[in-house]
Amino acid sequence: MHHLIPLLVAVPLLGAGLLVAGGRRLPRPAAETVACAVSGGTAALALVLLLNSSPPMVEWVGGWRPVDGFSVGIVVLGDGPGLGMAALASLLTLAALVYSWHYFDEPPRRHAGSFPALMLLFQAGMCGFAIAGDLFNAFVYFELMSVVAYALTGYRIDEPRAVQGALTFAVVNSLGAYALLMGIGLLYGRTGELAMTRIGRALDAHGAPDALVLAAFVLVLTGLLVKSAAVPFHFWLPDAHAVAPTPVCMLLSGVMVELGVYGVWRVYGTVFAGPGGVPAPDAQRALLVLGALTAAVGAVMCWYQRHIKRLLAYSTVAHTGLFLVGIGVLKPEADDGTALYVLGHAGVKAALFALAGILLDRYGSLDEHVLHGRARALKGVAAMFALAALGLAGLPPFGTALGKAVTEEAVGGPFTALYVAVSAVTAGAVLRVAARVFLGLGPKPRESAAYETTGSGERPETRQRLTRVPDTMTAVPAVLLAAAVAAGAAPGFAGVVADAVNTAGSGGVRVAVHWTRAGVLLGLLSALLATGLAALAVTRPALLSAPDRALPLRRLQSGHVGDYVAWLLVGAAVLGALALPGVLGG
Amino acid sequence: MDVLPYLVAGWVFLAGCYGLATSRNLIHAVGCLSVCQAGTYVLLLAVGYRDGGTAPVFSDLKPGTRPVVDPVVQALALTDVVVGATVTALLLALVVQVAKRHGTVDPDELGELRG
């Protein structure tokens, strides 16, 4: 069975190659069918492998096994979290391809294969990163998925905003990737190994951590945290997500950013967790501080947006912060909860982006203020939007609610309050949009010359504005929402996820994961708070959205790529300072 | 251990970052990103260097007769070059589009995405 793992990368790559080669001759439906079949097939393979991933599989590609303790081969891992992320990425790619079926307007008219081919390449990059067992291949796939993501973000090259957002995204992420590579180089220099488990063992054999280990830790984590959009590495994300085509947004927010968090979890757990790595209290401090900061900044910025996709992008930033806190406490229960949270969040967030895309294609705008009351006719879309917002808040029985509840219990104390507050504020912002856009509640917000990105002037992604919403575009968010509910409600599912996560990491400690009374109450509290915040924002707009209050924070998001690079360096320095004490003491 | 190559690698990387942060021209910024990447090449090659080593090509060399530099990092550096070429090409294409759509390549004048 383990020989099949590399196919998770090879199949979509082959499919993409075929589509690029034959795309000029293929009619559009054929190209899209091929792409859906390939990504669906890969998803099925990932699921089959996932079901057989206990005990975890390891595959040395091409039979290049270690000889006398030395390895030069490429190792891929087939354990629960890796295959689970690969399956999630594949399923979301399939959803995005179905969503864009026939309606997404593509600039190169004579080449039907280009967009589906890029999506398949993106899928291959994400799957490869998820299953990579050695650091250098993790870097290569990191770059593959990043480069394809830049191209997809700037796919509509006629749009001034799209090319600007893609450029910012590309510069910041590439710089992060080079930092990651520098860290990998340092680790290789110390240990002579590239496979993660072997680096970890060699570091432990070397003794207590020193400056080199700290430098490698900071550089590797900088790369991964740029991808997971932790504050202050997050500036690229809103700019990229606001301008990317909707199907691409679903993938970027639903799984690519989470892959960064997964990378942090994987690399810390296998490389740096031992006695030769970075001591647990220091890693904990670094991840918790950055995670809490990310969650708070993301939530505040989310609240002040009027561009709907940008608002959703900031909500992704906020939730990534929560994920980082979840893996940062280094407890098996929190890891399990975070895994469930990521799964539920992927469904909910992808559904929200898909629904925002319907608004764009139907009304030619993504501006909360311009769309005020205009979408009254879309009853089904409105219901799904509100439901997804409640899912974002963590209303039981969504998967987000179960994951959040489990993590909340594990992190404890002030972090529990952070979880409740952040999910309530982000979901409140989404509910506010729903109330204004779909119901026309409250007074129409006054225009102000604030420092902000409006959502008007966005071009629909379909050839002409939709007069009726196609079934594929409504079916995809419906299925995604159903999946997000199933992740929390399906009996036994949470236990399977927890088992898979604990087998791969957490030192083999097994914990049971289930609904508790406190968890349900906290979920209900978040949903209630979100509804209250949204109601207050709609009825008394002046009270909660005074434009000047968050202005200092909003000015940081200047759209200037040089500023973002400077923040990246600041972030790396902060990360080093947070992790420093243990290395000094050791 | 000779630390000079490592210092050079760090210096080149940071010089590229400085250029990126203060750039007034996007083409210059893309160049600076390549400078950052050049820092990673220097680091990788420094990691693999052996005193008195020669190229790890065994066509005219009997294995074990003299030290060779580490071929793994050279493979890594080559892969890195390929990645860098892709990124630079894509970035320059995006800069061309920015110049067409915004009429400028000065990042100070691109103010549409903010807040």
XYZ file of C-alpha atoms in Angstrom:
701
model
C 0.000 0.000 0.000
C 2.760 2.444 0.899
C 4.120 2.345 -2.644
C 1.026 4.264 -3.710
C 1.724 7.345 -1.571
C 3.871 9.218 -4.162
C 0.945 8.929 -6.593
C -0.790 11.642 -4.574
C 1.664 14.058 -6.176
C 2.302 12.272 -9.453
C -1.327 11.923 -10.547
C -2.287 15.604 -10.368
C 1.071 16.584 -11.910
C 0.429 14.231 -14.820
C -3.120 15.493 -15.180
C -1.861 19.075 -15.257
C 0.729 18.168 -17.890
C -1.909 16.514 -20.065
C -4.216 19.506 -19.769
C -1.463 21.955 -20.676
C -0.386 19.838 -23.642
C -3.858 19.131 -24.982
C -5.734 22.153 -23.712
C -5.763 23.952 -27.038
C -7.524 21.118 -28.760
C -9.898 20.198 -25.961
C -13.312 21.789 -25.661
C -13.909 23.379 -22.297
C -16.272 20.737 -20.832
C -13.758 17.996 -21.660
C -10.884 19.852 -19.977
C -12.996 20.449 -16.881
C -14.151 16.841 -16.757
C -10.562 15.613 -16.965
C -9.527 17.980 -14.168
C -12.416 16.934 -11.919
C -11.717 13.256 -12.587
C -8.027 13.653 -11.774
C -8.543 15.648 -8.599
C -11.424 13.399 -7.527
C -9.331 10.310 -8.195
C -6.492 11.715 -6.141
C -8.918 12.531 -3.341
C -10.230 8.957 -3.417
C -6.679 7.603 -3.311
C -5.857 9.846 -0.379
C -8.940 8.632 1.475
C -8.141 4.961 0.800
C -4.572 5.485 2.013
C -5.909 7.363 5.019
C -8.092 4.431 5.981
C -5.004 2.195 5.849
C -2.685 4.596 7.648
C -2.668 2.806 10.977
C 0.142 2.015 11.684
C 1.738 4.970 9.811
C 3.441 4.162 6.516
C 6.836 5.355 5.326
C 7.960 5.168 1.716
C 11.470 5.758 0.397
C 10.753 6.844 -3.157
C 12.436 4.718 -5.808
C 13.728 2.255 -3.211
C 16.512 4.566 -2.013
C 16.461 3.280 1.542
C 19.016 4.334 4.153
C 22.269 2.332 4.049
C 24.340 1.992 7.230
C 22.307 4.740 8.858
C 22.895 7.249 6.045
C 20.147 8.269 3.678
C 20.143 10.284 0.492
C 16.701 9.198 -0.687
C 13.403 11.032 -0.624
C 11.086 9.919 2.142
C 7.333 10.436 2.146
C 5.127 9.850 5.151
C 1.785 8.137 5.107
C 0.432 8.949 8.536
C -2.951 10.265 9.561
C -2.287 14.013 9.657
C -0.266 14.074 6.415
C -2.716 11.987 4.420
C -5.590 13.814 6.083
C -4.284 17.177 4.892
C -3.668 15.698 1.430
C -7.247 14.408 1.373
C -8.587 17.767 2.541
C -6.587 19.621 -0.126
C -7.764 17.211 -2.821
C -11.412 17.365 -1.803
C -11.354 21.166 -1.668
C -9.670 21.285 -5.093
C -12.468 19.112 -6.415
C -15.038 21.416 -4.799
C -13.371 24.496 -6.290
C -13.242 22.892 -9.754
C -16.915 21.940 -9.573
C -17.750 25.438 -8.357
C -15.982 27.015 -11.315
C -17.558 24.492 -13.696
C -18.528 26.169 -16.953
C -19.104 29.588 -15.353
C -15.706 30.863 -14.343
C -14.540 33.175 -17.119
C -10.993 32.537 -18.184
C -8.875 35.123 -19.954
C -6.963 32.845 -22.362
C -9.991 31.926 -24.441
C -8.257 29.535 -26.781
C -6.693 27.423 -24.043
C -9.383 25.658 -22.052
C -6.877 23.678 -20.036
C -4.888 26.433 -18.374
C -7.037 27.161 -15.320
C -7.805 23.506 -14.457
C -4.142 22.631 -15.036
C -3.021 25.286 -12.577
C -5.557 24.044 -10.025
C -4.192 20.506 -10.387
C -0.623 21.767 -9.981
C -1.736 23.569 -6.841
C -3.262 20.348 -5.580
C -0.035 18.454 -6.316
C 1.994 21.044 -4.407
C -0.287 20.907 -1.385
C -0.407 17.095 -1.337
C 3.361 16.942 -1.697
C 3.894 19.340 1.173
C 1.479 17.391 3.348
C 3.211 14.044 2.854
C 6.813 15.285 2.696
C 8.959 13.460 5.227
C 12.150 15.318 4.542
C 12.714 19.002 4.888
C 14.118 19.725 1.469
C 11.136 18.220 -0.305
C 8.894 20.102 2.054
C 10.657 23.248 0.773
C 10.296 22.229 -2.873
C 6.573 21.533 -2.508
C 6.197 24.661 -0.420
C 7.605 26.593 -3.360
C 5.565 24.649 -5.907
C 2.294 25.400 -4.164
C 3.368 29.003 -3.569
C 4.338 29.675 -7.187
C 1.111 28.177 -8.480
C -0.812 30.163 -5.888
C 0.830 33.407 -7.080
C -0.108 32.592 -10.655
C -3.678 31.715 -9.667
C -4.044 34.854 -7.532
C -2.994 37.039 -10.423
C -4.942 34.903 -12.877
C -7.100 37.779 -14.069
C -4.158 39.809 -15.279
C -6.365 42.625 -16.575
C -7.292 43.585 -13.032
C -4.983 46.181 -11.466
C -5.726 44.948 -7.963
C -5.203 41.294 -8.846
C -1.687 41.806 -10.179
C -0.746 44.006 -7.238
C -2.047 41.492 -4.693
C -0.327 38.613 -6.467
C 2.978 40.493 -6.551
C 2.856 41.247 -2.821
C 1.916 37.646 -2.096
C 4.787 36.401 -4.255
C 7.507 38.622 -2.815
C 6.629 38.014 0.842
C 6.092 34.261 0.483
C 9.224 33.737 -1.596
C 11.281 35.577 0.980
C 9.752 33.354 3.655
C 10.607 30.297 1.591
C 14.236 31.393 1.312
C 14.382 31.850 5.060
C 13.023 28.309 5.374
C 15.725 27.050 3.017
C 18.446 28.811 5.006
C 17.189 27.072 8.129
C 17.196 23.722 6.331
C 20.756 24.390 5.169
C 21.867 25.053 8.729
C 20.178 21.877 9.988
C 21.815 19.860 7.232
C 25.170 21.389 8.103
C 24.753 20.304 11.714
C 23.299 16.831 11.176
C 24.078 15.754 7.615
C 20.479 14.568 7.269
C 17.391 15.837 5.513
C 14.696 13.411 6.696
C 12.877 15.109 9.571
C 12.949 12.255 12.063
C 16.660 11.703 11.417
C 17.454 15.393 11.874
C 15.606 15.269 15.174
C 17.570 12.230 16.344
C 20.893 13.685 15.214
C 20.183 16.953 17.028
C 19.422 15.041 20.209
C 22.673 13.095 19.842
C 24.578 16.355 19.496
C 23.548 17.608 22.919
C 22.002 20.764 24.277
C 20.786 23.394 21.802
C 23.099 26.217 20.793
C 22.916 29.331 18.638
C 22.847 27.302 15.423
C 19.803 25.330 16.505
C 18.071 28.548 17.541
C 18.910 30.210 14.206
C 17.616 27.195 12.303
C 14.443 27.150 14.408
C 13.790 30.843 13.775
C 14.476 30.600 10.036
C 12.385 27.470 9.483
C 9.506 28.815 11.544
C 9.666 32.176 9.767
C 9.061 30.420 6.461
C 6.194 28.342 7.800
C 4.608 31.218 9.711
C 4.653 33.384 6.594
C 2.635 30.681 4.913
C 0.270 30.406 7.865
C -0.083 34.214 7.976
C 0.811 34.734 11.627
C 1.139 38.346 12.773
C 3.422 40.106 11.766
C 3.950 37.909 8.721
C 0.286 38.105 7.703
C 0.112 41.246 5.567
C 0.164 39.418 2.250
C -2.939 37.355 3.016
C -5.741 39.951 2.884
C -4.229 41.526 -0.224
C -4.020 38.175 -1.979
C -7.366 36.768 -0.834
C -9.285 39.901 -1.717
C -8.158 39.779 -5.334
C -7.853 36.072 -6.112
C -10.632 34.414 -8.122
C -13.266 32.845 -5.864
C -12.391 29.164 -6.490
C -8.779 29.992 -5.646
C -9.814 31.823 -2.469
C -11.580 28.663 -1.338
C -8.311 26.772 -1.557
C -6.083 29.520 -0.178
C -8.187 30.099 2.918
C -9.529 26.600 3.323
C -6.322 24.612 3.238
C -3.147 26.374 2.063
C -2.838 28.643 5.084
C -3.633 25.717 7.375
C -0.837 23.754 5.716
C 1.512 26.350 7.175
C 0.189 25.555 10.657
C 0.471 21.854 9.885
C 4.088 22.447 8.844
C 4.847 24.165 12.147
C 3.277 21.267 14.048
C 5.131 18.657 12.016
C 8.527 20.348 12.085
C 8.429 21.259 15.758
C 7.182 17.813 16.756
C 9.692 15.779 14.756
C 12.748 18.025 14.518
C 12.883 20.405 17.478
C 10.910 18.677 20.233
C 13.768 16.532 21.558
C 16.423 17.482 24.120
C 18.713 18.726 21.330
C 16.034 21.025 19.925
C 14.269 24.033 21.312
C 12.944 23.436 24.853
C 9.180 23.115 25.123
C 8.571 26.249 27.263
C 10.325 28.433 24.690
C 8.524 27.004 21.685
C 5.312 27.315 23.681
C 6.019 30.961 24.472
C 6.821 31.786 20.853
C 3.755 30.057 19.407
C 1.322 31.247 22.074
C 2.407 34.892 21.896
C 2.342 35.009 18.100
C -0.873 32.971 17.958
C -2.739 35.159 20.444
C -1.514 38.304 18.682
C -2.590 36.899 15.321
C -6.033 36.001 16.627
C -6.590 39.428 18.183
C -5.307 41.457 15.216
C -7.206 39.288 12.736
C -10.466 39.653 14.648
C -10.210 43.442 15.000
C -9.259 43.950 11.360
C -12.010 41.556 10.274
C -14.609 43.643 12.066
C -13.626 46.844 10.242
C -13.714 45.522 6.688
C -16.410 46.294 4.154
C -14.894 44.328 1.259
C -16.525 40.945 1.867
C -13.669 38.745 0.651
C -11.182 40.828 2.609
C -13.339 40.442 5.695
C -13.310 36.676 5.224
C -9.543 36.802 4.688
C -9.027 38.526 8.036
C -11.278 35.969 9.667
C -8.879 33.354 8.291
C -5.996 35.261 9.893
C -7.857 35.276 13.215
C -8.628 31.567 13.058
C -5.051 30.718 12.094
C -4.044 32.487 15.278
C -6.363 30.187 17.195
C -4.863 27.146 15.454
C -1.378 28.322 16.402
C -2.458 28.697 20.022
C -3.944 25.189 19.795
C -0.728 23.555 18.619
C 1.341 25.954 20.746
C 0.233 24.577 24.109
C 1.837 21.258 23.076
C -0.900 19.075 24.544
C -2.295 16.047 22.714
C -5.900 17.095 23.399
C -5.264 20.526 21.897
C -3.662 18.937 18.812
C -6.764 16.775 18.305
C -9.074 19.717 18.793
C -7.084 21.842 16.368
C -7.188 19.103 13.722
C -10.980 18.959 13.991
C -11.170 22.742 14.030
C -9.110 22.928 10.822
C -11.404 20.417 9.109
C -14.579 22.207 10.154
C -13.106 25.605 9.352
C -12.088 24.469 5.867
C -15.678 23.533 5.034
C -17.211 26.648 6.531
C -14.696 29.110 5.137
C -14.677 27.617 1.644
C -18.485 27.751 1.682
C -18.421 31.411 2.726
C -16.029 32.311 -0.089
C -18.180 30.383 -2.558
C -21.263 32.326 -1.409
C -19.382 35.634 -1.619
C -18.451 34.650 -5.167
C -22.145 34.249 -6.003
C -22.756 37.810 -4.779
C -19.912 39.080 -6.958
C -21.108 37.297 -10.071
C -24.730 38.276 -9.546
C -24.381 41.915 -8.455
C -20.909 42.909 -9.658
C -19.729 44.102 -6.258
C -18.249 42.806 -3.026
C -18.907 45.929 -1.025
C -21.056 45.537 2.056
C -22.258 49.127 1.761
C -23.064 49.037 -1.953
C -24.818 45.677 -1.672
C -26.984 46.864 1.232
C -30.365 45.206 0.793
C -29.722 44.252 -2.812
C -29.539 40.499 -2.390
C -33.000 40.041 -0.874
C -33.973 37.715 -3.729
C -31.316 35.116 -2.920
C -33.123 33.340 -0.074
C -31.179 30.078 -0.246
C -27.830 31.817 -0.474
C -28.798 34.018 2.477
C -29.711 31.006 4.620
C -26.428 29.268 3.807
C -24.427 32.440 4.455
C -25.980 32.889 7.893
C -25.566 29.203 8.710
C -21.902 29.306 7.684
C -21.407 32.404 9.849
C -22.827 30.530 12.825
C -20.544 27.622 11.961
C -17.639 30.043 12.050
C -18.734 31.091 15.533
C -18.739 27.456 16.574
C -22.429 26.644 16.889
C -22.871 22.972 17.768
C -22.972 20.536 15.988
C -20.534 22.016 13.459
C -17.057 20.453 13.314
C -15.671 23.867 14.200
C -17.656 23.761 17.441
C -16.334 20.367 18.495
C -12.759 21.262 17.585
C -13.020 24.598 19.346
C -14.591 23.053 22.447
C -11.916 20.375 22.750
C -9.128 22.915 22.253
C -10.710 25.382 24.654
C -10.737 22.788 27.402
C -7.119 21.880 26.717
C -5.712 25.413 26.582
C -7.670 26.660 29.587
C -7.705 30.026 31.332
C -7.426 33.266 29.367
C -6.990 31.399 26.097
C -10.487 29.963 26.402
C -11.791 33.516 26.588
C -9.681 34.395 23.534
C -11.235 31.511 21.573
C -14.755 32.580 22.453
C -14.103 36.275 21.771
C -12.283 35.814 18.467
C -14.796 33.372 17.017
C -17.649 35.624 18.163
C -16.169 38.788 16.626
C -15.290 37.220 13.271
C -18.635 35.449 13.019
C -20.365 38.636 14.153
C -18.778 40.516 11.255
C -19.974 37.864 8.800
C -23.482 37.899 10.296
C -23.495 41.698 10.034
C -22.749 41.365 6.322
C -25.542 38.804 5.997
C -28.051 41.032 7.783
C -27.194 44.067 5.666
C -26.743 42.447 2.285
C -29.460 39.808 2.303
C -32.059 41.414 4.575
C -31.321 45.107 4.143
C -31.555 45.598 7.887
C -30.486 48.806 9.550
C -29.688 52.169 7.997
C -27.486 52.236 4.920
C -23.971 52.966 6.198
C -22.739 56.454 5.454
C -19.841 56.852 3.069
C -16.676 58.117 4.650
C -13.256 58.810 3.232
C -11.745 56.198 5.509
C -8.447 54.418 5.055
C -9.863 51.260 3.553
C -10.347 49.027 0.563
C -13.888 49.177 -0.744
C -15.348 46.217 -2.551
C -16.817 48.153 -5.451
C -15.219 48.109 -8.838
C -14.707 44.345 -8.711
C -15.503 42.590 -11.950
C -17.704 39.474 -11.985
C -15.815 36.293 -12.732
C -18.423 34.997 -15.139
C -18.646 36.122 -18.748
C -21.650 38.297 -17.980
C -23.476 38.972 -14.770
C -25.552 36.024 -13.683
C -29.282 36.417 -13.884
C -29.910 33.170 -12.086
C -27.449 31.338 -9.903
C -26.315 28.048 -11.456
C -26.937 24.901 -9.446
C -23.266 23.957 -9.206
C -22.471 27.239 -7.492
C -25.094 26.676 -4.794
C -24.592 22.930 -4.475
C -20.888 23.254 -3.638
C -21.329 25.497 -0.569
C -24.265 23.347 0.544
C -22.147 20.193 0.404
C -19.236 21.951 2.132
C -21.508 23.094 4.954
C -22.970 19.612 5.284
C -19.431 18.233 5.517
C -18.556 20.794 8.193
C -21.588 19.684 10.202
C -20.749 16.032 9.645
C -17.226 16.598 10.970
C -18.757 17.461 14.315
C -21.922 15.384 14.316
C -20.876 12.083 12.730
C -20.432 9.646 15.602
C -16.929 8.279 15.850
C -15.377 10.700 13.366
C -13.771 12.828 16.052
C -12.298 9.746 17.693
C -10.749 8.614 14.410
C -9.188 12.046 13.834
C -7.852 12.157 17.377
C -6.360 8.676 17.052
C -4.640 9.565 13.785
C -3.159 12.761 15.214
C -2.003 11.088 18.402
C -0.389 8.176 16.586
C 1.683 10.537 14.475
C 2.656 12.992 17.175
C 2.033 13.615 20.854
C 4.368 10.809 21.864
C 1.709 8.143 21.492
C -0.520 9.525 24.231
C -4.111 8.727 23.365
C -6.945 10.918 24.463
C -10.666 10.598 23.923
C -12.436 13.422 22.160
C -16.138 14.012 22.593
C -18.753 16.658 23.181
C -18.953 17.936 26.730
C -21.575 20.085 28.377
C -19.088 22.941 28.874
C -18.000 22.734 25.239
C -21.559 22.915 23.951
C -22.311 25.850 26.234
C -19.184 27.716 25.108
C -20.121 27.107 21.472
C -23.625 28.409 22.092
C -22.152 31.397 23.911
C -19.919 32.249 20.928
C -22.845 31.994 18.526
C -25.017 34.107 20.809
C -22.314 36.759 21.199
C -21.799 36.833 17.442
C -25.514 37.347 16.850
C -25.600 40.064 19.484
C -22.609 41.872 17.999
C -24.105 41.692 14.523
C -27.459 42.995 15.775
C -25.781 45.858 17.587
C -23.643 46.714 14.560
C -26.639 46.801 12.253
C -28.968 48.774 14.486
C -26.432 51.194 15.964
C -23.686 51.490 13.324
C -21.987 54.406 15.043
C -21.435 52.488 18.255
C -19.202 49.663 17.093
C -17.684 50.774 13.826
C -16.370 54.227 14.542
C -13.834 54.309 11.733
C -11.006 55.976 13.617
C -10.671 53.607 16.523
C -8.640 50.963 14.739
C -6.926 53.397 12.416
C -3.377 52.869 13.740
C -3.763 49.149 13.150
C -5.302 49.671 9.729
C -2.537 52.007 8.639
C -0.059 49.155 9.097
C -1.800 47.358 6.237
C -0.412 49.876 3.771
C -0.362 47.775 0.613
C 3.356 48.554 0.291
C 5.493 45.481 -0.285
C 8.573 47.062 1.312
C 6.683 47.565 4.575
C 5.640 43.933 4.593
C 9.228 42.782 4.097
C 10.326 44.979 6.990
C 7.605 43.427 9.164
C 8.807 39.981 8.176
C 12.257 40.817 9.519
C 10.726 42.240 12.704
C 8.710 39.043 13.089
C 11.797 36.869 12.706
C 13.596 38.951 15.339
C 10.635 38.671 17.729
C 10.508 34.927 17.172
C 14.198 34.687 18.011
C 13.796 36.794 21.141
C 10.865 34.665 22.327
C 12.772 31.415 21.867
C 16.090 32.735 23.196
C 15.880 32.171 26.988
C 15.891 28.364 26.840
C 18.919 28.256 24.583
C 20.788 30.672 26.853
C 19.856 28.666 29.940
C 20.624 25.329 28.268
C 35.365 25.752 11.011
C 35.696 28.812 8.847
C 32.799 31.133 9.598
C 33.433 33.617 6.797
C 31.186 31.917 4.176
C 28.338 31.789 6.709
C 28.741 35.467 7.495
C 28.783 36.234 3.776
C 25.579 34.212 3.297
C 23.850 36.085 6.098
C 25.121 39.414 4.823
C 23.929 38.756 1.262
C 20.513 37.656 2.534
C 20.089 40.728 4.720
C 21.380 43.056 1.995
C 18.663 41.681 -0.282
C 16.058 42.207 2.456
C 17.209 45.795 2.931
C 16.915 46.405 -0.784
C 13.417 44.905 -0.828
C 12.245 47.004 2.104
C 13.504 50.284 0.669
C 12.926 49.598 -3.024
C 11.387 52.345 -5.172
C 11.109 50.194 -8.262
C 9.480 46.775 -8.542
C 12.038 45.456 -11.038
C 14.723 46.401 -8.537
C 12.676 44.631 -5.840
C 12.575 41.420 -7.871
C 16.332 41.708 -8.288
C 16.694 42.113 -4.524
C 14.676 38.948 -3.983
C 17.168 37.132 -6.222
C 19.968 38.569 -4.075
C 18.284 37.064 -1.001
C 18.200 33.774 -2.794
C 21.875 34.079 -3.696
C 22.456 34.121 0.067
C 20.878 30.656 0.265
C 23.195 29.365 -2.500
C 26.244 30.610 -0.632
C 25.032 29.003 2.579
C 24.303 25.638 0.920
C 27.660 25.520 -0.841
C 29.460 26.569 2.358
C 27.752 23.749 4.246
C 28.948 21.177 1.734
C 32.533 22.394 1.339
C 35.398 20.137 2.434
C 39.001 21.323 2.786
C 40.949 20.375 -0.304
C 37.846 18.801 -1.817
C 37.146 18.591 -5.503
C 33.970 18.223 -7.557
C 32.090 14.981 -6.757
C 32.401 13.598 -10.279
C 33.747 10.069 -10.298
C 34.282 9.583 -14.037
C 38.012 10.284 -13.751
C 38.379 9.821 -10.010
C 38.608 6.640 -7.985
C 36.226 6.816 -5.018
C 38.148 7.281 -1.787
C 41.354 8.620 -3.310
C 40.766 12.257 -2.397
C 38.106 14.275 -0.570
C 35.140 15.567 -2.537
C 32.616 18.216 -1.563
C 29.153 17.094 -0.491
C 27.098 16.343 -3.627
C 23.783 16.521 -1.739
C 23.953 20.268 -1.148
C 24.980 20.782 -4.755
C 21.823 18.979 -5.816
C 19.886 21.166 -3.392
C 21.498 24.322 -4.774
C 20.633 23.262 -8.332
C 17.009 22.656 -7.371
C 17.058 26.016 -5.652
C 18.303 27.679 -8.857
C 15.415 26.140 -10.786
C 12.918 27.329 -8.181
C 14.479 30.791 -8.259
C 14.268 31.013 -12.037
C 10.562 30.153 -11.915
C 9.821 32.684 -9.202
C 11.798 35.464 -10.898
C 10.152 34.847 -14.260
C 6.680 34.877 -12.735
C 7.420 37.974 -10.677
C 8.766 39.877 -13.667
C 5.658 38.918 -15.640
C 3.549 40.298 -12.807
C 5.621 43.493 -12.763
C 4.973 43.919 -16.492
C 1.251 43.624 -15.800
C 1.474 46.051 -12.881
C 3.227 48.540 -15.143
C 0.492 48.138 -17.767
C -2.472 48.370 -15.404
C -1.200 50.936 -12.904
C 1.132 52.895 -15.172
C 3.890 52.785 -12.565
C 6.399 50.382 -11.061
C 6.930 52.425 -7.914
C 5.477 50.531 -4.932
C 4.853 53.862 -3.176
C 2.237 54.687 -5.800
C 0.313 51.415 -5.556
C -2.237 52.355 -2.928
C -5.360 50.415 -3.832
C -5.123 47.609 -1.325
C -4.934 48.961 2.170
C -6.731 49.120 5.484
